[in-house]
XYZ file of C-alpha atoms in Angstrom:
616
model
C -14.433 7.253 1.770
C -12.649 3.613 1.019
C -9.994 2.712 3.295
C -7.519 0.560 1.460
C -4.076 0.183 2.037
C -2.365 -2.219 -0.276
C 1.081 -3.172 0.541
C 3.953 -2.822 -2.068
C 6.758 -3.877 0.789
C 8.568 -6.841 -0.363
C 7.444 -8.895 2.387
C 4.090 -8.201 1.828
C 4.189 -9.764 -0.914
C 5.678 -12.717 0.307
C 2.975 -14.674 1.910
C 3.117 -17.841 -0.194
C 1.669 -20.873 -0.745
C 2.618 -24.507 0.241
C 4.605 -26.299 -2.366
C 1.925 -28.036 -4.106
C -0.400 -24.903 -4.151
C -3.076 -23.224 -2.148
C -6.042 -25.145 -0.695
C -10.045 -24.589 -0.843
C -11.111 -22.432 1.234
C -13.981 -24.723 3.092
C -11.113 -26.345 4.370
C -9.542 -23.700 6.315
C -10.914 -23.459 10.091
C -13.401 -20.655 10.739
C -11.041 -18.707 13.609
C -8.846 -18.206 10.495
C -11.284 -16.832 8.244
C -12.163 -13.030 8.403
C -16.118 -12.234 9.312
C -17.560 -10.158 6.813
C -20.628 -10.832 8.759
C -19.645 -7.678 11.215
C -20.151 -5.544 8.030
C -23.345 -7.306 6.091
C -25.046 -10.595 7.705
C -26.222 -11.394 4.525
C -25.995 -10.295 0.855
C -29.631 -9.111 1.091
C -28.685 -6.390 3.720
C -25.547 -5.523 1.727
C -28.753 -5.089 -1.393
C -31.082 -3.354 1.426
C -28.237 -0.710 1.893
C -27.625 -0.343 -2.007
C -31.201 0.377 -2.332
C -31.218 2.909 0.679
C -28.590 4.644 -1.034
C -30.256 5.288 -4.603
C -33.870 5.355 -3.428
C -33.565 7.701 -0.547
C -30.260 9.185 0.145
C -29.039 10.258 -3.700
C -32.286 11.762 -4.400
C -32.641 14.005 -1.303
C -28.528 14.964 -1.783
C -29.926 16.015 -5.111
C -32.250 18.839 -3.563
C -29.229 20.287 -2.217
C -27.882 21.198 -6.168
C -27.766 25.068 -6.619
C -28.641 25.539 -2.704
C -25.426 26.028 -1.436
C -25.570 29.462 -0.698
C -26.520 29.377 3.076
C -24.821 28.573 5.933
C -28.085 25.983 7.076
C -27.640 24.269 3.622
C -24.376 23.686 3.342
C -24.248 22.339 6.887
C -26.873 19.935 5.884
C -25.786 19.045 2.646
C -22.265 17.861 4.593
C -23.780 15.820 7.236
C -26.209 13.930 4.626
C -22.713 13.472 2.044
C -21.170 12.027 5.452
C -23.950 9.560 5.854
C -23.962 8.462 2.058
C -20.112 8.151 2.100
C -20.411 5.936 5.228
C -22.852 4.256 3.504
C -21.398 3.361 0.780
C -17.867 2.710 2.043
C -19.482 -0.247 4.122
C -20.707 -1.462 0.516
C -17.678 -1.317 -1.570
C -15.641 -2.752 1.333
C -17.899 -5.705 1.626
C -18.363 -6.129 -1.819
C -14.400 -6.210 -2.815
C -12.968 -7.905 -0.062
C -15.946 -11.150 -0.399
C -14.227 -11.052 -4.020
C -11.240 -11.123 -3.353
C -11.918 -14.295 -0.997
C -12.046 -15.835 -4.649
C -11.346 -14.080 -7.115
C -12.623 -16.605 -9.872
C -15.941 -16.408 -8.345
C -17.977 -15.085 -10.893
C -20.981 -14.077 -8.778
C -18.471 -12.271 -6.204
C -16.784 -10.124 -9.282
C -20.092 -9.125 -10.475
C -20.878 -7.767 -6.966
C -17.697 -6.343 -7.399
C -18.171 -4.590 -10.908
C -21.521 -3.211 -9.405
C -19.883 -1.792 -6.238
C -17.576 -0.001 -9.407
C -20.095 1.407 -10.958
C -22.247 2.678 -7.494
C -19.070 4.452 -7.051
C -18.901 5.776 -10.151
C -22.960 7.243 -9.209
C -22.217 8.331 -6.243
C -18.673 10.666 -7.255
C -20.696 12.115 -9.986
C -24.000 12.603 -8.013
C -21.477 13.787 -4.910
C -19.396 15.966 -7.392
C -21.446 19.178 -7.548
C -20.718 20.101 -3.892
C -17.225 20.943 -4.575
C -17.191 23.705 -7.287
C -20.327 25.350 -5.650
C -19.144 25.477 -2.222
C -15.899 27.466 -4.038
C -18.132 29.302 -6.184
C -18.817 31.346 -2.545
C -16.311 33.832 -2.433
C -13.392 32.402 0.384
C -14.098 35.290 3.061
C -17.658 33.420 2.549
C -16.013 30.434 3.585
C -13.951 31.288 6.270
C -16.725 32.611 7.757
C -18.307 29.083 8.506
C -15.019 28.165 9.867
C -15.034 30.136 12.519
C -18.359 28.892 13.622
C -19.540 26.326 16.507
C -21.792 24.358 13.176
C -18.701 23.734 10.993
C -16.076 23.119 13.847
C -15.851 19.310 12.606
C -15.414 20.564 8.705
C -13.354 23.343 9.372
C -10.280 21.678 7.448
C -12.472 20.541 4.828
C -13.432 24.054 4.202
C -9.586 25.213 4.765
C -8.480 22.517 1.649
C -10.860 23.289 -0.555
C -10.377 27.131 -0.576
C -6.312 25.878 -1.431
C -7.798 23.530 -3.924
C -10.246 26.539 -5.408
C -7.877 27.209 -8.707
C -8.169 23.867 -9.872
C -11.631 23.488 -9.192
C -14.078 22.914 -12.528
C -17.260 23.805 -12.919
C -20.244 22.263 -11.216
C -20.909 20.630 -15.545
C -17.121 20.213 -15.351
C -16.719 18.555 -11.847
C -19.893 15.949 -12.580
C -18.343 14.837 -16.789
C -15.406 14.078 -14.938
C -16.509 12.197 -11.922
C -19.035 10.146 -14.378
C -15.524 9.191 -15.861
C -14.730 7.461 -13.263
C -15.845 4.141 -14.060
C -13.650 4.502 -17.333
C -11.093 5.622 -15.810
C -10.992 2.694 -13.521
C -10.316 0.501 -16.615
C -6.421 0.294 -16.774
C -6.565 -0.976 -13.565
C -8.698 -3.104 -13.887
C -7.623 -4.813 -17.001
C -4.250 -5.793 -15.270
C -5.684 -7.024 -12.245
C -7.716 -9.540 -14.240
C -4.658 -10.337 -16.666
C -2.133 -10.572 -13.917
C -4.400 -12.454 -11.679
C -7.380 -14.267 -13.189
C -5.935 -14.743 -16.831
C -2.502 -15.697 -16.246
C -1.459 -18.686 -16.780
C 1.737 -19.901 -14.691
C 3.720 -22.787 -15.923
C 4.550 -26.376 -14.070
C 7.965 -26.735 -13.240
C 10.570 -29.266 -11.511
C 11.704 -27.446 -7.960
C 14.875 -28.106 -6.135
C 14.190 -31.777 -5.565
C 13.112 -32.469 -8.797
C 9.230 -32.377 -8.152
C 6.770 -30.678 -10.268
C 4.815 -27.518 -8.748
C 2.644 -24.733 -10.073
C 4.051 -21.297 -10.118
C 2.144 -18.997 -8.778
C 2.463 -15.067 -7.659
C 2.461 -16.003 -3.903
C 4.868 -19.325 -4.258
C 7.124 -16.925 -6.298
C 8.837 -15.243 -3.131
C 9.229 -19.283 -1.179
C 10.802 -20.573 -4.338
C 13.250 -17.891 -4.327
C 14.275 -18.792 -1.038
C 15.646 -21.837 -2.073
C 19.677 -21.878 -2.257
C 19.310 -23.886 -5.403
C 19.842 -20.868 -7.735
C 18.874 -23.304 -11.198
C 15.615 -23.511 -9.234
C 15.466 -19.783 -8.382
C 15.871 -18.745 -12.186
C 13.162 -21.327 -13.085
C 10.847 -19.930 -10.754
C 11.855 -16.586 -11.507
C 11.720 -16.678 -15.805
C 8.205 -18.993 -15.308
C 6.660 -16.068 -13.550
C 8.200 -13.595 -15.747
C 7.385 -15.774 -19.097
C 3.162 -14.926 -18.974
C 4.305 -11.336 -18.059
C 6.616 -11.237 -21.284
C 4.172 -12.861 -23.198
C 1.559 -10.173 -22.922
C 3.931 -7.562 -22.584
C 2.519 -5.256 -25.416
C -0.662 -5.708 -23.793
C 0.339 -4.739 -20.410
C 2.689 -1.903 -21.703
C -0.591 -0.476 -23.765
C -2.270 -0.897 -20.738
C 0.295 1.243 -18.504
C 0.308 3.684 -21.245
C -3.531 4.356 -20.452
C -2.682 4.246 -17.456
C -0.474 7.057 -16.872
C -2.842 9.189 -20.379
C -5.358 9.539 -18.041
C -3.557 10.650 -15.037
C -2.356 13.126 -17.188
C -5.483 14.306 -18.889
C -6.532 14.758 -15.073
C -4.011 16.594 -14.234
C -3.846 19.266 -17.413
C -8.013 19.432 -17.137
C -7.723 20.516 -13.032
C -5.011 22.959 -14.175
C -1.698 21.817 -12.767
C 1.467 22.181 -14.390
C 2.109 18.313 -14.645
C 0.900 14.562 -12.883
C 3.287 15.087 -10.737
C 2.316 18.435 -8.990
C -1.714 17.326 -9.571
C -0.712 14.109 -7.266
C 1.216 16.095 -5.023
C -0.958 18.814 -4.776
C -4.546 17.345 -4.240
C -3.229 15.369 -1.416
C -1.006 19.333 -0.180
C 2.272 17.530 0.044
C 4.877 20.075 -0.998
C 6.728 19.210 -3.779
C 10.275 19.688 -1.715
C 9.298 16.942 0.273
C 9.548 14.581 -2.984
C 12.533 16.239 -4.848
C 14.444 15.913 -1.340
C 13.385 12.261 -1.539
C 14.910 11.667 -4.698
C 18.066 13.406 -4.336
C 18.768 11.611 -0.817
C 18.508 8.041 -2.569
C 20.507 9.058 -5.406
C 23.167 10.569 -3.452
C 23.242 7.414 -0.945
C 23.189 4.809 -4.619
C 26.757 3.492 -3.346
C 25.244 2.198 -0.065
C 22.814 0.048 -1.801
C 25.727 -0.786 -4.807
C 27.713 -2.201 -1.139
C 24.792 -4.350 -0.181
C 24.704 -6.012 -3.696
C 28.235 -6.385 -4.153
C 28.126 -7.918 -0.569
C 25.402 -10.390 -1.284
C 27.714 -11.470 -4.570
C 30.394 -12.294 -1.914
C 28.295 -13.710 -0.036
C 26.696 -16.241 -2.681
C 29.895 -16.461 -4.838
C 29.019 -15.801 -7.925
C 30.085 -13.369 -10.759
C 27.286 -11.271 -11.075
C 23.882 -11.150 -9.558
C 20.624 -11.832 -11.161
C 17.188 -11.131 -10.067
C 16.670 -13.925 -8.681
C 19.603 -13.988 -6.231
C 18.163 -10.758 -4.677
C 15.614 -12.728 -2.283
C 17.726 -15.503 -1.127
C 18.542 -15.293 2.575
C 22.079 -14.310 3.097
C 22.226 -16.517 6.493
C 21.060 -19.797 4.354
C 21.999 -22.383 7.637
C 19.214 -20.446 9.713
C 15.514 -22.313 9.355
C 12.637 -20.240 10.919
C 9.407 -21.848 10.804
C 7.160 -19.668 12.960
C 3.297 -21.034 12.894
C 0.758 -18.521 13.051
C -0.032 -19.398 16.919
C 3.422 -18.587 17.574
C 3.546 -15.377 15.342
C 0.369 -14.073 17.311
C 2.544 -14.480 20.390
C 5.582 -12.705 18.727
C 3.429 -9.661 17.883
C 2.211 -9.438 21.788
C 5.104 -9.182 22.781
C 6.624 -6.470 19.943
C 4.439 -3.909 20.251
C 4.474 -3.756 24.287
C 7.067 -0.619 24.181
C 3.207 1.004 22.655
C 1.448 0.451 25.753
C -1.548 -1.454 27.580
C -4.570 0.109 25.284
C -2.801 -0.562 21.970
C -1.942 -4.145 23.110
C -5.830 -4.381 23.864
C -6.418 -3.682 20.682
C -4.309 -5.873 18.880
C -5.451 -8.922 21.166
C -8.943 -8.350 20.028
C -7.705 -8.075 16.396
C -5.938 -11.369 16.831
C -8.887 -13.090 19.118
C -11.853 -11.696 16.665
C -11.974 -12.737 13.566
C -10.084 -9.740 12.043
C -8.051 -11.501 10.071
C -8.320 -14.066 6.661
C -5.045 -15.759 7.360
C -3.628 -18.475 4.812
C -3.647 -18.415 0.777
C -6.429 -20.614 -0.759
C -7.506 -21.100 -4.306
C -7.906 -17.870 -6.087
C -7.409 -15.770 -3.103
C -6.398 -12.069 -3.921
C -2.439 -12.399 -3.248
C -0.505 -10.295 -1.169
C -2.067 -8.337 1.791
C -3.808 -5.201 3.093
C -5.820 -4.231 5.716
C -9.312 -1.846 5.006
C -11.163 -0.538 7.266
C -14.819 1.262 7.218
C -15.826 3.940 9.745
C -18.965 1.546 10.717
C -17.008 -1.549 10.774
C -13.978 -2.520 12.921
C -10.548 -3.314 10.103
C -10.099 -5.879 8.643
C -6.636 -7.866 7.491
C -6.483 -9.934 4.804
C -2.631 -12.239 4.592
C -1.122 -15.158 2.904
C 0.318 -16.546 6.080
C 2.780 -19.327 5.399
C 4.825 -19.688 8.361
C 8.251 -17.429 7.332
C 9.813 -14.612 9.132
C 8.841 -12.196 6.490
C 4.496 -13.490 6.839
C 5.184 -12.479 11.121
C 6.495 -9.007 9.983
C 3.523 -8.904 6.888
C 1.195 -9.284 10.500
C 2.510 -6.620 12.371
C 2.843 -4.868 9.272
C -1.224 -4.818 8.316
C -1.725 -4.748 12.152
C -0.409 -1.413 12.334
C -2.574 -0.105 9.540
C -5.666 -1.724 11.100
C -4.703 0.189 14.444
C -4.115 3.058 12.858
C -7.492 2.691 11.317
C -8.697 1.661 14.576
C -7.561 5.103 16.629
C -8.590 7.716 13.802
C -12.080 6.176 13.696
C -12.289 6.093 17.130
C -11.467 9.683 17.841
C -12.204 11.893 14.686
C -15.935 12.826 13.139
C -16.043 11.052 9.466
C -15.404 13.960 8.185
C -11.833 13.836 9.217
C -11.720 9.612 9.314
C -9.744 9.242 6.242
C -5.864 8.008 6.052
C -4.067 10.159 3.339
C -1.658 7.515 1.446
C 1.326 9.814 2.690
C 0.721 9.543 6.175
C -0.162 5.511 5.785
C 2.406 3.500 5.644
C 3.804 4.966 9.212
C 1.668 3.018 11.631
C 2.795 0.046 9.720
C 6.162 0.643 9.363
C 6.343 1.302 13.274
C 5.329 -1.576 14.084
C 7.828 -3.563 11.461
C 11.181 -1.796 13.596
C 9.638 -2.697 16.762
C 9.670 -6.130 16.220
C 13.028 -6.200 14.433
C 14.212 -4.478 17.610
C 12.074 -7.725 19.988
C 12.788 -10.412 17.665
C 16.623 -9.517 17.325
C 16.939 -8.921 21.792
C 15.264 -12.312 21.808
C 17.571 -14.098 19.340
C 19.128 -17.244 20.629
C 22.551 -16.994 18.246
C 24.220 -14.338 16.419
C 23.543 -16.163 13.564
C 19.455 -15.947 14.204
C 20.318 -11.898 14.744
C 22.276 -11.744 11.335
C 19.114 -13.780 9.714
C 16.220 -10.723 11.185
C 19.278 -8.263 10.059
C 19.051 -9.157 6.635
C 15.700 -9.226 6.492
C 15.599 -5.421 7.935
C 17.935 -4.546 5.856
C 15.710 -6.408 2.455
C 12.993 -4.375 4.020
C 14.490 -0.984 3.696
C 16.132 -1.806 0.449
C 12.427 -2.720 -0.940
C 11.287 0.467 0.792
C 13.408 3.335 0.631
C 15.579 2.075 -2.726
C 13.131 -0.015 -4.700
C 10.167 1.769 -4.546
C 11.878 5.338 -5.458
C 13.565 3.716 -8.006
C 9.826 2.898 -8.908
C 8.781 6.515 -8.536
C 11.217 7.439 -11.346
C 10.127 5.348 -13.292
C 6.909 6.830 -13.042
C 7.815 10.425 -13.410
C 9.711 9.524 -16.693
C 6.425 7.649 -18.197
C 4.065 10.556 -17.129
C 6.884 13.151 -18.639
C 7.355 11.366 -21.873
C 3.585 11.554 -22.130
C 3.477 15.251 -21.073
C 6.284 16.271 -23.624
C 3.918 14.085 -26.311
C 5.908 11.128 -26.861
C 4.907 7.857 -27.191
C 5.273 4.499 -24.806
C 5.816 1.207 -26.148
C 6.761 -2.103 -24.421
C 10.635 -1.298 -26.037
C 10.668 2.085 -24.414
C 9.492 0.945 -21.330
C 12.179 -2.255 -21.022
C 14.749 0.178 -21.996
C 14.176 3.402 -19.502
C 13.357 0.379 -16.991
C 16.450 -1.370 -17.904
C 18.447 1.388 -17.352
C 16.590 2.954 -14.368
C 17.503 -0.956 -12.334
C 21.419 -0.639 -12.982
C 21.501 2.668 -12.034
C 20.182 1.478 -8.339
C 21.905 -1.969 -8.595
C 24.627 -0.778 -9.636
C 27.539 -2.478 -11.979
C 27.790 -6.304 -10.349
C 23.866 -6.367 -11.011
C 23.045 -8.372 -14.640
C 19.877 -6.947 -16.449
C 18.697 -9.613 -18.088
C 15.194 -10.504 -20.213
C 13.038 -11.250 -16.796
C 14.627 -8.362 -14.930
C 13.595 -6.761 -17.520
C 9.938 -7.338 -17.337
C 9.568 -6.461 -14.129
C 7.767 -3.109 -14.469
C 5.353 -4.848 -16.210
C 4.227 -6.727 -12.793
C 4.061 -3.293 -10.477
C 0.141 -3.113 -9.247
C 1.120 0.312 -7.947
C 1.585 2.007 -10.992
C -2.315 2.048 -11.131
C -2.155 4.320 -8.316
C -0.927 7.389 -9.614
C 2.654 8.693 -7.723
C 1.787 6.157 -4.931
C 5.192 4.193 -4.026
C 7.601 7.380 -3.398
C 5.386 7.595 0.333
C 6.540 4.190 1.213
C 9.839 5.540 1.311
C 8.580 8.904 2.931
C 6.553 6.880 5.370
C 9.862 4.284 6.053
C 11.950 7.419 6.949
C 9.166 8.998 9.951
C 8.579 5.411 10.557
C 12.317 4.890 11.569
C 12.538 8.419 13.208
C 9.270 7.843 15.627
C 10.281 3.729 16.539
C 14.169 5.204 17.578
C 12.105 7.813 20.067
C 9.762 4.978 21.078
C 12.494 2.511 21.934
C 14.769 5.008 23.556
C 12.129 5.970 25.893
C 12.183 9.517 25.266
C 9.524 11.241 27.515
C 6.353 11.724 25.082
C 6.861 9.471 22.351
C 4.364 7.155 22.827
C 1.809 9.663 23.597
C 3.024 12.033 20.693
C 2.719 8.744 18.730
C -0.805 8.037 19.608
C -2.038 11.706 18.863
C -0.244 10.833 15.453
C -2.655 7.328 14.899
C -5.802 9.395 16.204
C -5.701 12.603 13.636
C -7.017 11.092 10.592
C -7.142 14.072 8.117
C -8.017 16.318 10.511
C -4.658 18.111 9.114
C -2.059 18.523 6.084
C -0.313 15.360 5.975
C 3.304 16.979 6.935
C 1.777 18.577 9.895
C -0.420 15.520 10.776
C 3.348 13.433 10.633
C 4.588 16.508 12.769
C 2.463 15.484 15.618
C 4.657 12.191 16.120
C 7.855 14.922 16.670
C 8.818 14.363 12.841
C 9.682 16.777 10.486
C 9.717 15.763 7.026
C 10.172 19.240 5.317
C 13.924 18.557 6.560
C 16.176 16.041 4.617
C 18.007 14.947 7.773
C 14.616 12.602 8.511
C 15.220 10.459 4.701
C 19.103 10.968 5.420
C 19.050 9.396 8.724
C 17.342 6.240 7.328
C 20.135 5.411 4.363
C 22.584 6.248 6.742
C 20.772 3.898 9.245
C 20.790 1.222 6.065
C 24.325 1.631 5.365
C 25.034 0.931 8.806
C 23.266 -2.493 9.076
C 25.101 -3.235 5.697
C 28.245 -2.792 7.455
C 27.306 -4.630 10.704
C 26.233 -7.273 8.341
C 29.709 -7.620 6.241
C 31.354 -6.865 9.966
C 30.050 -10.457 11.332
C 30.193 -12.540 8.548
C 33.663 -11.669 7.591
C 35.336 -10.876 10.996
């Protein structure tokens, strides 16, 4: 079980470096350095636990092959896969994240690369318990269910009878899960091009100084009102990106083969309904999603042709889509004072869940600013045996204080489900994710706008709100059809190319932008840069997520007896249920399209407060 929430949000992508680059890490203070030590206190126990795992724990799983046919074995055989999978999540989390500390460290990727391949081991030594457990007729199974032994694996037992027609083989189940290491390869071919391979140009900013580009500088240099600078910034990064671009588009096409070789091998009708399906989301819940934002396209055409008022120009270009809209507003915010902010946001969630976060904040939780090499962006990944763990690119912006509370709510949500479920039921289903952190994001719109000084300082967090639904709700479906056309194309046996792929993308960005938005040869690269379209049908529960997010924070802040409480029974259930129901807990119903509509309607109406008090 590997916790790992990577964030795809704009602003999570925006922590960013200073202007003449990121720093060495042995010069960053210790408080602001995360302590892997809580997991491993040395790479020799991190090798003591490897060796545990192949020398004693594999081999006596493997007694338990062709056994489960009693109640006493299978009981077993799930407690000892619940130690190994603790086990080893406490590996590959240690492993990774000391990589990604520095990610040209070629001692640290080689830990990495064996953490890969362990993983590959232990799915295919792990990967016979499935298809025998459903070769037991399911009255066989619902007979454990109903007893005192299997009360923590009762779900378990209740998803895999649903998962029972596409179910291989015990031969079947263990070829595929010993393709797992291959399969990994896409992936790992573009993190290494994107991020250890690329090569990002030197260019003159907007005082005529010479900086590095680089992935995390990108999102600061588009802040800057000098828009020659902006489409310097913007081509440089894009340049590398178009330069491999076959490369990267054979890559993608791999990609998205193997999702759907997956998908036709386990029996389901397309990627689509496999990715939907293994993780029981009903498809509704998706096709409502992408009907909503294309029926509410206008109110995201108003906010572009706004921010062309706004800027003055003729048509906007990619690079005029970051630029604050309130340009006279400065907000430096060091990270002492964005600690303080997120104390005081998240109060309307209570005493314990302050607690929390203070400890979070106090201990060493958290690897704060971008240094050489450092994996960009930002997540937070937990283990069951460890407490979470957040890894930023703080740089002192508005948008690196709402990446915090962002990854903080992940790491409490982490934080509550380990606390109160068995392992069993620990894990964090991608579609229920995203909530916790998304919570926390409206709260502190909601504090930081109350607190504002000047209306001007209010329209400067609106914008950003609004930026942060747009990247949410808009961008990110407009990613998930571009998704579903690659994986149909492949399904209906066509071929991809890098020309097919700039033009469906091409066309797929003026659809959402809408006619005042330019397409140009950088815009059009852009798909090319999308980690997430490694994870297979991953973005579209951003959006999902953005929409319960926005229906549970409106309870919270409106007092409405039982929110909070109905909100913390939502952060403690794990997996412990289907994801919709798990989401129902927090009083939200996402079968129903009201919960998506309410959010674009919610959008459109910050647009319009926005126009309302810079043109009134």
């Amino acid at each position: 079980m590997i916790m790992l929430i990577k964030s795809g949000l704009v602003h999570s992508a925006d922590s960013v470096s200073t202007a003449t680059g990121p720093g060495a890490r042995a010069q960053i203070e210790e408080a602001f350095l995360w302590d892997l030590r809580t997991i491993y206190p040395s790479k020799e126990a991190w090798e003591e636990d490897i060796k545990r795992l192949r020398e004693e724990l594999l081999p006596r799983l493997e007694s338990f092959r062709g056994q489960l046919t009693t109640p006493e074995n299978v009981s077993a055989c799930l407690k000892l896969n619940d130690e190994i999978g603790m086990i080893f999540s406490n590996i590959y989390a240690w492993a990774n994240m000391t990589f990604h500390e520095n990610m040209a460290d070629n001692r640290a990727a080689e830990q990495s690369s064996r953490a890969d391949s362990l993983l590959a081991r232990v799915s295919a030594e792990t990967s016979f318990i499935r298809p025998e457990l459903l070769g037991q007729p399911a009255t066989v199974l619902r007979s454990y269910m109903d007893t005192a032994t299997f009360s923590d694996y009762r779900h378990l037992l209740e998803r895999l009878i649903l998962l029972q027609p596409h179910t291989l083989s015990v031969s079947e189940e263990e070829l595929l899960a010993r393709l797992g290491e291959f399969a990994a390869t896409p992936e790992d071919i573009f993190q290494k091009l994107s991020v250890s391979d690329m090569i990002y140009p030197t260019i003159l900013d907007d005082t005529g100084k010479e900086v590095r580009l680089s992935p995390g500088a990108l999102f600061r240099f588009l802040n800057s009102p000098d828009r020659d600078f902006r489409q310097r910034a913007y081509e440089g990064i894009s340049e590398g990106f178009r330069h491999s671009r076959n490369t990267l588009a054979a890559t993608l096409a791999a990609e998205v083969k193997k999702n759907c070789y997956y998908a036709q091998a386990r029996r389901y009708s397309s990627s689509l309904e496999a990715s939907l399906g293994s993780e029981f989301v009903p498809r509704g819940v998706y096709d409502n999603l992408i009907q909503a934002v294309n029926s509410q396209l206008s109110q995201l055409h108003r906010y572009v042709e706004l921010r062309r008022r706004i800027l003055d120009i003729n048509q906007v270009y990619i690079w005029d889509m970051y630029l604050p809209l309130i340009e006279d507003v400065t907000l430096e915010i060091p990270y002492s004072k964005a600690k303080q902010l997120l104390r005081d946001g998240v109060v309307p969630l209570g005493k314990d869940y302050q607690n929390v976060v203070e400890t979070a904040l106090t201990g060493r939780w958290i690897d704060v600013y971008e240094t050489e090499k450092k994996r960009v962006g930002a997540y937070a990944w937990g283990t069951y045996l460890s407490h979470p763990f957040l890894l930023l690119n703080y740089d002192g912006t508005a948008r690196d204080l709402i990446t915090l509370a962002h990854e903080m709510g992940h790491a409490l949500h982490f934080y509550y489900t380990f606390d109160k479920q068995p392992y069993v039921s620990s894990s964090i289903p991608i579609f229920t994710a995203e909530v916790a952190s998304t919570v926390n994001e409206f709260l502190m719109f909601d504090y930081l706008m109350k607190i504002s000084d000047t209306t001007r300082e209010k329209l400067y967090y609106l914008n950003i709100l609004i930026e942060n639904i747009r990247a949410s709700a808009f961008t990110q479906v407009m990613y998930a059809e571009f998704e579903q056309a690659l994986h149909e194309r492949i399904e209906a046996g066509q071929a991809l190319s890098a020309d097919s792929m700039e033009t469906l993308w091409s066309d797929i960005l003026q659809k959402y932008f809408g006619p005042c938005f330019a397409v140009e040869n950088s815009a059009k690269a852009w798909w090319s840069r999308i980690p997430h379209f490694y994870s297979n049908f991953y973005v579209y529960k951003y959006a999902t997520s953005l929409a319960a997010s926005h229906d549970i924070s409106r309870r919270i802040l409106a007092k409405e007896p039982g929110a909070v409480e109905n909100y913390r029974e939502f952060l403690s259930a794990g997996d412990s249920d289907f994801p919709v129901s798990v989401i129902a807990k927090a009083g939200v119903d996402m079968t129903a399209p009201t919960v998506v509509e309410n959010l674009l309607k919610y959008f459109g109406e910050l647009v319009a407060e926005l126009e309302r008090l810079l043109f009134r």
